[in-house]
Backbone atoms as SQL, in Angstrom:
CREATE TABLE atoms (id INTEGER PRIMARY KEY, chain TEXT, resi INTEGER, resn TEXT, atom TEXT, x REAL, y REAL, z REAL);
INSERT INTO atoms VALUES
  (1, 'A', 1, 'MET', 'N', -87.494, 28.707, 4.326),
  (2, 'A', 1, 'MET', 'CA', -86.933, 29.159, 5.581),
  (3, 'A', 1, 'MET', 'C', -85.450, 28.801, 5.578),
  (4, 'A', 2, 'SER', 'N', -84.610, 29.785, 5.915),
  (5, 'A', 2, 'SER', 'CA', -83.167, 29.552, 5.905),
  (6, 'A', 2, 'SER', 'C', -82.777, 28.629, 7.060),
  (7, 'A', 3, 'GLY', 'N', -81.571, 28.091, 6.968),
  (8, 'A', 3, 'GLY', 'CA', -81.088, 27.171, 7.992),
  (9, 'A', 3, 'GLY', 'C', -81.017, 27.812, 9.364),
  (10, 'A', 4, 'PHE', 'N', -80.504, 29.054, 9.416),
  (11, 'A', 4, 'PHE', 'CA', -80.409, 29.730, 10.703),
  (12, 'A', 4, 'PHE', 'C', -81.789, 30.051, 11.261),
  (13, 'A', 5, 'ARG', 'N', -82.686, 30.460, 10.423),
  (14, 'A', 5, 'ARG', 'CA', -84.045, 30.791, 10.874),
  (15, 'A', 5, 'ARG', 'C', -84.707, 29.537, 11.463),
  (16, 'A', 6, 'TYR', 'N', -84.533, 28.419, 10.795),
  (17, 'A', 6, 'TYR', 'CA', -85.068, 27.152, 11.296),
  (18, 'A', 6, 'TYR', 'C', -84.424, 26.812, 12.641),
  (19, 'A', 7, 'LEU', 'N', -83.121, 27.007, 12.756),
  (20, 'A', 7, 'LEU', 'CA', -82.410, 26.728, 14.005),
  (21, 'A', 7, 'LEU', 'C', -82.937, 27.614, 15.139),
  (22, 'A', 8, 'TYR', 'N', -83.181, 28.896, 14.871),
  (23, 'A', 8, 'TYR', 'CA', -83.736, 29.800, 15.886),
  (24, 'A', 8, 'TYR', 'C', -85.096, 29.300, 16.374),
  (25, 'A', 9, 'LEU', 'N', -85.920, 28.852, 15.452),
  (26, 'A', 9, 'LEU', 'CA', -87.236, 28.347, 15.827),
  (27, 'A', 9, 'LEU', 'C', -87.118, 27.095, 16.697),
  (28, 'A', 10, 'VAL', 'N', -86.251, 26.183, 16.310),
  (29, 'A', 10, 'VAL', 'CA', -86.029, 24.970, 17.097),
  (30, 'A', 10, 'VAL', 'C', -85.521, 25.324, 18.495),
  (31, 'A', 11, 'LEU', 'N', -84.571, 26.268, 18.580),
  (32, 'A', 11, 'LEU', 'CA', -84.048, 26.676, 19.882),
  (33, 'A', 11, 'LEU', 'C', -85.121, 27.351, 20.738),
  (34, 'A', 12, 'ALA', 'N', -86.002, 28.125, 20.121),
  (35, 'A', 12, 'ALA', 'CA', -87.097, 28.751, 20.869),
  (36, 'A', 12, 'ALA', 'C', -88.026, 27.684, 21.445),
  (37, 'A', 13, 'ILE', 'N', -88.305, 26.663, 20.670),
  (38, 'A', 13, 'ILE', 'CA', -89.166, 25.569, 21.145),
  (39, 'A', 13, 'ILE', 'C', -88.468, 24.805, 22.275),
  (40, 'A', 14, 'ILE', 'N', -87.197, 24.484, 22.081),
  (41, 'A', 14, 'ILE', 'CA', -86.431, 23.798, 23.132),
  (42, 'A', 14, 'ILE', 'C', -86.330, 24.689, 24.368),
  (43, 'A', 15, 'GLY', 'N', -86.280, 26.002, 24.153),
  (44, 'A', 15, 'GLY', 'CA', -86.175, 26.950, 25.259),
  (45, 'A', 15, 'GLY', 'C', -87.374, 26.977, 26.173),
  (46, 'A', 16, 'THR', 'N', -88.457, 26.332, 25.781),
  (47, 'A', 16, 'THR', 'CA', -89.613, 26.226, 26.676),
  (48, 'A', 16, 'THR', 'C', -89.423, 25.117, 27.713),
  (49, 'A', 17, 'TYR', 'N', -88.437, 24.275, 27.538),
  (50, 'A', 17, 'TYR', 'CA', -88.225, 23.125, 28.425),
  (51, 'A', 17, 'TYR', 'C', -88.059, 23.503, 29.902),
  (52, 'A', 18, 'PRO', 'N', -87.351, 24.587, 30.238),
  (53, 'A', 18, 'PRO', 'CA', -87.234, 24.924, 31.659),
  (54, 'A', 18, 'PRO', 'C', -88.578, 25.101, 32.366),
  (55, 'A', 19, 'MET', 'N', -89.645, 25.391, 31.629),
  (56, 'A', 19, 'MET', 'CA', -90.963, 25.519, 32.255),
  (57, 'A', 19, 'MET', 'C', -91.409, 24.211, 32.908),
  (58, 'A', 20, 'VAL', 'N', -90.906, 23.094, 32.412),
  (59, 'A', 20, 'VAL', 'CA', -91.230, 21.795, 33.010),
  (60, 'A', 20, 'VAL', 'C', -90.827, 21.794, 34.482),
  (61, 'A', 21, 'PHE', 'N', -89.662, 22.361, 34.787),
  (62, 'A', 21, 'PHE', 'CA', -89.175, 22.384, 36.165),
  (63, 'A', 21, 'PHE', 'C', -90.014, 23.313, 37.035),
  (64, 'A', 22, 'PHE', 'N', -90.433, 24.449, 36.476),
  (65, 'A', 22, 'PHE', 'CA', -91.284, 25.368, 37.232),
  (66, 'A', 22, 'PHE', 'C', -92.641, 24.728, 37.524),
  (67, 'A', 23, 'ILE', 'N', -93.204, 24.080, 36.533),
  (68, 'A', 23, 'ILE', 'CA', -94.505, 23.426, 36.724),
  (69, 'A', 23, 'ILE', 'C', -94.405, 22.337, 37.783),
  (70, 'A', 24, 'ARG', 'N', -93.343, 21.532, 37.715),
  (71, 'A', 24, 'ARG', 'CA', -93.144, 20.486, 38.737),
  (72, 'A', 24, 'ARG', 'C', -93.018, 21.102, 40.127),
  (73, 'A', 25, 'TRP', 'N', -92.268, 22.221, 40.222),
  (74, 'A', 25, 'TRP', 'CA', -92.078, 22.863, 41.506),
  (75, 'A', 25, 'TRP', 'C', -93.418, 23.362, 42.047),
  (76, 'A', 26, 'PHE', 'N', -94.200, 24.029, 41.182),
  (77, 'A', 26, 'PHE', 'CA', -95.516, 24.519, 41.604),
  (78, 'A', 26, 'PHE', 'C', -96.417, 23.369, 42.056),
  (79, 'A', 27, 'GLU', 'N', -96.373, 22.256, 41.345),
  (80, 'A', 27, 'GLU', 'CA', -97.199, 21.109, 41.724),
  (81, 'A', 27, 'GLU', 'C', -96.786, 20.545, 43.078),
  (82, 'A', 28, 'GLU', 'N', -95.490, 20.594, 43.368),
  (83, 'A', 28, 'GLU', 'CA', -95.001, 20.039, 44.634),
  (84, 'A', 28, 'GLU', 'C', -95.184, 20.998, 45.810),
  (85, 'A', 29, 'PHE', 'N', -94.943, 22.300, 45.584),
  (86, 'A', 29, 'PHE', 'CA', -94.915, 23.261, 46.693),
  (87, 'A', 29, 'PHE', 'C', -96.063, 24.267, 46.678),
  (88, 'A', 30, 'GLY', 'N', -96.938, 24.198, 45.704),
  (89, 'A', 30, 'GLY', 'CA', -98.043, 25.143, 45.623),
  (90, 'A', 30, 'GLY', 'C', -97.731, 26.309, 44.704),
  (91, 'A', 31, 'TYR', 'N', -98.763, 27.017, 44.337),
  (92, 'A', 31, 'TYR', 'CA', -98.646, 28.087, 43.350),
  (93, 'A', 31, 'TYR', 'C', -98.404, 29.430, 44.027),
  (94, 'A', 32, 'SER', 'N', -97.240, 29.559, 44.646),
  (95, 'A', 32, 'SER', 'CA', -96.854, 30.790, 45.317),
  (96, 'A', 32, 'SER', 'C', -95.603, 31.359, 44.661),
  (97, 'A', 33, 'LEU', 'N', -95.738, 32.531, 44.042),
  (98, 'A', 33, 'LEU', 'CA', -94.575, 33.167, 43.428),
  (99, 'A', 33, 'LEU', 'C', -93.571, 33.623, 44.484),
  (100, 'A', 34, 'THR', 'N', -94.065, 34.008, 45.657),
  (101, 'A', 34, 'THR', 'CA', -93.170, 34.415, 46.742),
  (102, 'A', 34, 'THR', 'C', -92.299, 33.243, 47.184),
  (103, 'A', 35, 'ALA', 'N', -92.904, 32.082, 47.333),
  (104, 'A', 35, 'ALA', 'CA', -92.139, 30.895, 47.726),
  (105, 'A', 35, 'ALA', 'C', -91.138, 30.515, 46.642),
  (106, 'A', 36, 'MET', 'N', -91.527, 30.676, 45.376),
  (107, 'A', 36, 'MET', 'CA', -90.590, 30.359, 44.297),
  (108, 'A', 36, 'MET', 'C', -89.416, 31.331, 44.305),
  (109, 'A', 37, 'ALA', 'N', -89.688, 32.615, 44.507),
  (110, 'A', 37, 'ALA', 'CA', -88.605, 33.600, 44.570),
  (111, 'A', 37, 'ALA', 'C', -87.659, 33.280, 45.730),
  (112, 'A', 38, 'ASP', 'N', -88.210, 32.843, 46.852),
  (113, 'A', 38, 'ASP', 'CA', -87.367, 32.426, 47.970),
  (114, 'A', 38, 'ASP', 'C', -86.503, 31.227, 47.582),
  (115, 'A', 39, 'ALA', 'N', -87.070, 30.288, 46.844),
  (116, 'A', 39, 'ALA', 'CA', -86.321, 29.112, 46.408),
  (117, 'A', 39, 'ALA', 'C', -85.209, 29.495, 45.436),
  (118, 'A', 40, 'TRP', 'N', -85.466, 30.502, 44.607),
  (119, 'A', 40, 'TRP', 'CA', -84.430, 30.958, 43.669),
  (120, 'A', 40, 'TRP', 'C', -83.207, 31.502, 44.401),
  (121, 'A', 41, 'HIS', 'N', -83.414, 31.993, 45.609),
  (122, 'A', 41, 'HIS', 'CA', -82.308, 32.574, 46.379),
  (123, 'A', 41, 'HIS', 'C', -81.907, 31.669, 47.538),
  (124, 'A', 42, 'ALA', 'N', -82.012, 30.368, 47.337),
  (125, 'A', 42, 'ALA', 'CA', -81.684, 29.393, 48.373),
  (126, 'A', 42, 'ALA', 'C', -80.200, 29.399, 48.714),
  (127, 'A', 43, 'ASN', 'N', -79.343, 29.733, 47.755),
  (128, 'A', 43, 'ASN', 'CA', -77.899, 29.795, 48.003),
  (129, 'A', 43, 'ASN', 'C', -77.271, 30.801, 47.041),
  (130, 'A', 44, 'ASP', 'N', -75.995, 31.063, 47.229),
  (131, 'A', 44, 'ASP', 'CA', -75.321, 32.074, 46.409),
  (132, 'A', 44, 'ASP', 'C', -75.270, 31.697, 44.932),
  (133, 'A', 45, 'ALA', 'N', -75.140, 30.412, 44.638),
  (134, 'A', 45, 'ALA', 'CA', -75.070, 29.983, 43.234),
  (135, 'A', 45, 'ALA', 'C', -76.390, 30.245, 42.515),
  (136, 'A', 46, 'SER', 'N', -77.490, 29.890, 43.150),
  (137, 'A', 46, 'SER', 'CA', -78.783, 30.121, 42.501),
  (138, 'A', 46, 'SER', 'C', -79.110, 31.612, 42.447),
  (139, 'A', 47, 'SER', 'N', -78.730, 32.383, 43.465),
  (140, 'A', 47, 'SER', 'CA', -78.933, 33.838, 43.416),
  (141, 'A', 47, 'SER', 'C', -78.154, 34.457, 42.271),
  (142, 'A', 48, 'GLY', 'N', -76.924, 34.006, 42.077),
  (143, 'A', 48, 'GLY', 'CA', -76.116, 34.514, 40.963),
  (144, 'A', 48, 'GLY', 'C', -76.755, 34.213, 39.627),
  (145, 'A', 49, 'LEU', 'N', -77.306, 33.023, 39.483),
  (146, 'A', 49, 'LEU', 'CA', -77.971, 32.650, 38.240),
  (147, 'A', 49, 'LEU', 'C', -79.227, 33.485, 38.009),
  (148, 'A', 50, 'VAL', 'N', -79.996, 33.722, 39.064),
  (149, 'A', 50, 'VAL', 'CA', -81.206, 34.550, 38.948),
  (150, 'A', 50, 'VAL', 'C', -80.834, 35.958, 38.496),
  (151, 'A', 51, 'TRP', 'N', -79.822, 36.550, 39.119),
  (152, 'A', 51, 'TRP', 'CA', -79.406, 37.902, 38.727),
  (153, 'A', 51, 'TRP', 'C', -78.872, 37.923, 37.302),
  (154, 'A', 52, 'ASP', 'N', -78.102, 36.914, 36.927),
  (155, 'A', 52, 'ASP', 'CA', -77.566, 36.835, 35.570),
  (156, 'A', 52, 'ASP', 'C', -78.697, 36.803, 34.546),
  (157, 'A', 53, 'LEU', 'N', -79.673, 35.952, 34.768),
  (158, 'A', 53, 'LEU', 'CA', -80.794, 35.830, 33.831),
  (159, 'A', 53, 'LEU', 'C', -81.697, 37.065, 33.842),
  (160, 'A', 54, 'THR', 'N', -81.853, 37.690, 35.001),
  (161, 'A', 54, 'THR', 'CA', -82.671, 38.903, 35.078),
  (162, 'A', 54, 'THR', 'C', -82.032, 40.042, 34.295),
  (163, 'A', 55, 'ILE', 'N', -80.731, 40.220, 34.459),
  (164, 'A', 55, 'ILE', 'CA', -80.022, 41.268, 33.712),
  (165, 'A', 55, 'ILE', 'C', -80.080, 40.983, 32.216),
  (166, 'A', 56, 'ALA', 'N', -79.905, 39.719, 31.833),
  (167, 'A', 56, 'ALA', 'CA', -80.006, 39.353, 30.419),
  (168, 'A', 56, 'ALA', 'C', -81.412, 39.614, 29.888),
  (169, 'A', 57, 'ALA', 'N', -82.438, 39.328, 30.680),
  (170, 'A', 57, 'ALA', 'CA', -83.824, 39.559, 30.257),
  (171, 'A', 57, 'ALA', 'C', -84.112, 41.042, 30.087),
  (172, 'A', 58, 'VAL', 'N', -83.588, 41.867, 30.977),
  (173, 'A', 58, 'VAL', 'CA', -83.783, 43.319, 30.861),
  (174, 'A', 58, 'VAL', 'C', -83.083, 43.838, 29.609),
  (175, 'A', 59, 'ALA', 'N', -81.846, 43.403, 29.388),
  (176, 'A', 59, 'ALA', 'CA', -81.112, 43.832, 28.198),
  (177, 'A', 59, 'ALA', 'C', -81.825, 43.390, 26.921),
  (178, 'A', 60, 'LEU', 'N', -82.305, 42.156, 26.896),
  (179, 'A', 60, 'LEU', 'CA', -83.025, 41.653, 25.728),
  (180, 'A', 60, 'LEU', 'C', -84.300, 42.458, 25.498),
  (181, 'A', 61, 'THR', 'N', -85.013, 42.780, 26.563),
  (182, 'A', 61, 'THR', 'CA', -86.245, 43.561, 26.448),
  (183, 'A', 61, 'THR', 'C', -85.967, 44.936, 25.842),
  (184, 'A', 62, 'ILE', 'N', -84.927, 45.597, 26.328),
  (185, 'A', 62, 'ILE', 'CA', -84.562, 46.920, 25.786),
  (186, 'A', 62, 'ILE', 'C', -84.201, 46.803, 24.313),
  (187, 'A', 63, 'TRP', 'N', -83.424, 45.776, 23.966),
  (188, 'A', 63, 'TRP', 'CA', -83.019, 45.582, 22.570),
  (189, 'A', 63, 'TRP', 'C', -84.231, 45.323, 21.675),
  (190, 'A', 64, 'VAL', 'N', -85.123, 44.451, 22.136),
  (191, 'A', 64, 'VAL', 'CA', -86.302, 44.113, 21.336),
  (192, 'A', 64, 'VAL', 'C', -87.177, 45.347, 21.116),
  (193, 'A', 65, 'ILE', 'N', -87.425, 46.103, 22.171),
  (194, 'A', 65, 'ILE', 'CA', -88.261, 47.302, 22.030),
  (195, 'A', 65, 'ILE', 'C', -87.610, 48.292, 21.065),
  (196, 'A', 66, 'THR', 'N', -86.341, 48.573, 21.281),
  (197, 'A', 66, 'THR', 'CA', -85.637, 49.540, 20.439),
  (198, 'A', 66, 'THR', 'C', -85.642, 49.110, 18.978),
  (199, 'A', 67, 'GLU', 'N', -85.243, 47.879, 18.738),
  (200, 'A', 67, 'GLU', 'CA', -85.120, 47.428, 17.353),
  (201, 'A', 67, 'GLU', 'C', -86.481, 47.203, 16.691),
  (202, 'A', 68, 'SER', 'N', -87.462, 46.770, 17.452),
  (203, 'A', 68, 'SER', 'CA', -88.792, 46.565, 16.873),
  (204, 'A', 68, 'SER', 'C', -89.380, 47.876, 16.360),
  (205, 'A', 69, 'PHE', 'N', -89.172, 48.944, 17.100),
  (206, 'A', 69, 'PHE', 'CA', -89.691, 50.239, 16.653),
  (207, 'A', 69, 'PHE', 'C', -88.847, 50.820, 15.523),
  (208, 'A', 70, 'GLN', 'N', -87.534, 50.607, 15.556),
  (209, 'A', 70, 'GLN', 'CA', -86.689, 51.085, 14.458),
  (210, 'A', 70, 'GLN', 'C', -87.009, 50.374, 13.158),
  (211, 'A', 71, 'ARG', 'N', -87.189, 49.069, 13.230),
  (212, 'A', 71, 'ARG', 'CA', -87.437, 48.264, 12.029),
  (213, 'A', 71, 'ARG', 'C', -88.920, 48.167, 11.677),
  (214, 'A', 72, 'LYS', 'N', -89.762, 48.681, 12.571),
  (215, 'A', 72, 'LYS', 'CA', -91.217, 48.573, 12.406),
  (216, 'A', 72, 'LYS', 'C', -91.640, 47.110, 12.241),
  (217, 'A', 73, 'ASN', 'N', -90.996, 46.262, 13.013),
  (218, 'A', 73, 'ASN', 'CA', -91.291, 44.836, 13.037),
  (219, 'A', 73, 'ASN', 'C', -91.892, 44.522, 14.409),
  (220, 'A', 74, 'PHE', 'N', -93.165, 44.858, 14.576),
  (221, 'A', 74, 'PHE', 'CA', -93.793, 44.773, 15.886),
  (222, 'A', 74, 'PHE', 'C', -94.099, 43.344, 16.309),
  (223, 'A', 75, 'ARG', 'N', -93.999, 42.407, 15.404),
  (224, 'A', 75, 'ARG', 'CA', -94.153, 40.993, 15.797),
  (225, 'A', 75, 'ARG', 'C', -93.052, 40.587, 16.766),
  (226, 'A', 76, 'GLY', 'N', -91.914, 41.246, 16.650),
  (227, 'A', 76, 'GLY', 'CA', -90.794, 40.941, 17.540),
  (228, 'A', 76, 'GLY', 'C', -91.115, 41.168, 19.008),
  (229, 'A', 77, 'LEU', 'N', -92.118, 41.990, 19.284),
  (230, 'A', 77, 'LEU', 'CA', -92.489, 42.271, 20.669),
  (231, 'A', 77, 'LEU', 'C', -93.009, 41.028, 21.393),
  (232, 'A', 78, 'TRP', 'N', -93.436, 40.021, 20.641),
  (233, 'A', 78, 'TRP', 'CA', -93.852, 38.758, 21.262),
  (234, 'A', 78, 'TRP', 'C', -92.710, 38.134, 22.064),
  (235, 'A', 79, 'ALA', 'N', -91.488, 38.424, 21.668),
  (236, 'A', 79, 'ALA', 'CA', -90.327, 37.867, 22.374),
  (237, 'A', 79, 'ALA', 'C', -90.239, 38.380, 23.800),
  (238, 'A', 80, 'ILE', 'N', -90.774, 39.572, 24.063),
  (239, 'A', 80, 'ILE', 'CA', -90.756, 40.098, 25.429),
  (240, 'A', 80, 'ILE', 'C', -91.646, 39.235, 26.314),
  (241, 'A', 81, 'ALA', 'N', -92.830, 38.922, 25.839),
  (242, 'A', 81, 'ALA', 'CA', -93.727, 38.055, 26.617),
  (243, 'A', 81, 'ALA', 'C', -93.086, 36.688, 26.835),
  (244, 'A', 82, 'ALA', 'N', -92.466, 36.149, 25.803),
  (245, 'A', 82, 'ALA', 'CA', -91.808, 34.843, 25.939),
  (246, 'A', 82, 'ALA', 'C', -90.667, 34.911, 26.944),
  (247, 'A', 83, 'THR', 'N', -89.925, 36.008, 26.938),
  (248, 'A', 83, 'THR', 'CA', -88.796, 36.156, 27.857),
  (249, 'A', 83, 'THR', 'C', -89.255, 36.188, 29.302),
  (250, 'A', 84, 'TRP', 'N', -90.281, 36.987, 29.595),
  (251, 'A', 84, 'TRP', 'CA', -90.704, 37.170, 30.988),
  (252, 'A', 84, 'TRP', 'C', -91.660, 36.077, 31.468),
  (253, 'A', 85, 'CYS', 'N', -92.363, 35.403, 30.563),
  (254, 'A', 85, 'CYS', 'CA', -93.283, 34.336, 30.973),
  (255, 'A', 85, 'CYS', 'C', -92.641, 32.954, 30.905),
  (256, 'A', 86, 'ILE', 'N', -91.681, 32.773, 30.020),
  (257, 'A', 86, 'ILE', 'CA', -91.035, 31.467, 29.870),
  (258, 'A', 86, 'ILE', 'C', -89.571, 31.561, 30.273),
  (259, 'A', 87, 'GLY', 'N', -88.824, 32.462, 29.636),
  (260, 'A', 87, 'GLY', 'CA', -87.415, 32.641, 29.979),
  (261, 'A', 87, 'GLY', 'C', -86.607, 33.137, 28.800),
  (262, 'A', 88, 'VAL', 'N', -85.405, 33.580, 29.101),
  (263, 'A', 88, 'VAL', 'CA', -84.490, 34.066, 28.072),
  (264, 'A', 88, 'VAL', 'C', -84.185, 32.955, 27.066),
  (265, 'A', 89, 'SER', 'N', -84.185, 31.715, 27.539),
  (266, 'A', 89, 'SER', 'CA', -83.884, 30.583, 26.657),
  (267, 'A', 89, 'SER', 'C', -84.912, 30.429, 25.545),
  (268, 'A', 90, 'CYS', 'N', -86.088, 30.969, 25.712),
  (269, 'A', 90, 'CYS', 'CA', -87.117, 30.975, 24.667),
  (270, 'A', 90, 'CYS', 'C', -87.186, 32.336, 23.977),
  (271, 'A', 91, 'GLY', 'N', -87.138, 33.411, 24.767),
  (272, 'A', 91, 'GLY', 'CA', -87.324, 34.752, 24.224),
  (273, 'A', 91, 'GLY', 'C', -86.259, 35.175, 23.230),
  (274, 'A', 92, 'LEU', 'N', -84.996, 34.901, 23.521),
  (275, 'A', 92, 'LEU', 'CA', -83.924, 35.319, 22.611),
  (276, 'A', 92, 'LEU', 'C', -84.001, 34.598, 21.267),
  (277, 'A', 93, 'PRO', 'N', -84.055, 33.259, 21.229),
  (278, 'A', 93, 'PRO', 'CA', -84.149, 32.635, 19.906),
  (279, 'A', 93, 'PRO', 'C', -85.458, 32.959, 19.188),
  (280, 'A', 94, 'LEU', 'N', -86.545, 33.181, 19.945),
  (281, 'A', 94, 'LEU', 'CA', -87.796, 33.574, 19.301),
  (282, 'A', 94, 'LEU', 'C', -87.631, 34.924, 18.619),
  (283, 'A', 95, 'TYR', 'N', -86.988, 35.868, 19.304),
  (284, 'A', 95, 'TYR', 'CA', -86.778, 37.174, 18.684),
  (285, 'A', 95, 'TYR', 'C', -85.900, 37.061, 17.437),
  (286, 'A', 96, 'LEU', 'N', -84.846, 36.272, 17.510),
  (287, 'A', 96, 'LEU', 'CA', -83.980, 36.092, 16.337),
  (288, 'A', 96, 'LEU', 'C', -84.754, 35.459, 15.185),
  (289, 'A', 97, 'PHE', 'N', -85.638, 34.521, 15.511),
  (290, 'A', 97, 'PHE', 'CA', -86.488, 33.917, 14.486),
  (291, 'A', 97, 'PHE', 'C', -87.406, 34.978, 13.856),
  (292, 'A', 98, 'LEU', 'N', -88.086, 35.746, 14.691),
  (293, 'A', 98, 'LEU', 'CA', -89.020, 36.760, 14.175),
  (294, 'A', 98, 'LEU', 'C', -88.279, 37.861, 13.423),
  (295, 'A', 99, 'ARG', 'N', -87.105, 38.193, 13.879),
  (296, 'A', 99, 'ARG', 'CA', -86.308, 39.270, 13.260),
  (297, 'A', 99, 'ARG', 'C', -85.787, 38.851, 11.879),
  (298, 'A', 100, 'SER', 'N', -85.554, 37.580, 11.704),
  (299, 'A', 100, 'SER', 'CA', -84.916, 37.112, 10.469),
  (300, 'A', 100, 'SER', 'C', -85.914, 36.774, 9.365),
  (301, 'A', 101, 'ARG', 'N', -87.177, 37.068, 9.576),
  (302, 'A', 101, 'ARG', 'CA', -88.166, 36.738, 8.535),
  (303, 'A', 101, 'ARG', 'C', -87.929, 37.611, 7.304),
  (304, 'A', 102, 'ALA', 'N', -88.321, 37.091, 6.172),
  (305, 'A', 102, 'ALA', 'CA', -88.147, 37.818, 4.910),
  (306, 'A', 102, 'ALA', 'C', -88.993, 39.082, 4.925),
  (307, 'A', 103, 'LYS', 'N', -88.447, 40.135, 4.394),
  (308, 'A', 103, 'LYS', 'CA', -89.201, 41.403, 4.319),
  (309, 'A', 103, 'LYS', 'C', -90.265, 41.275, 3.241),
  (310, 'A', 104, 'SER', 'N', -91.484, 41.779, 3.574),
  (311, 'A', 104, 'SER', 'CA', -92.560, 41.685, 2.595),
  (312, 'A', 104, 'SER', 'C', -92.754, 42.969, 1.840);
């Protein structure tokens, strides 16, 4: 495994860390996605961050779909699930890791 490929994998694993905060929030306030969405828009700074990450997630999703079908590397589609279920911090490095695998 090349150095960059290893780095992408490490970053994808580290990118799961933000889920710790979501889990803590759910444990404290209950498992309501509506309440969490309200919390994301508690102020202008957090709303800006939510929009920034949402736009990045949409762009990443389009890129992954387009390139996965062009390259016929359908394993890359796992990055979409990681992006929307965990976050861009996991999905992007995961896709780079999957994309950089040696051709068989």
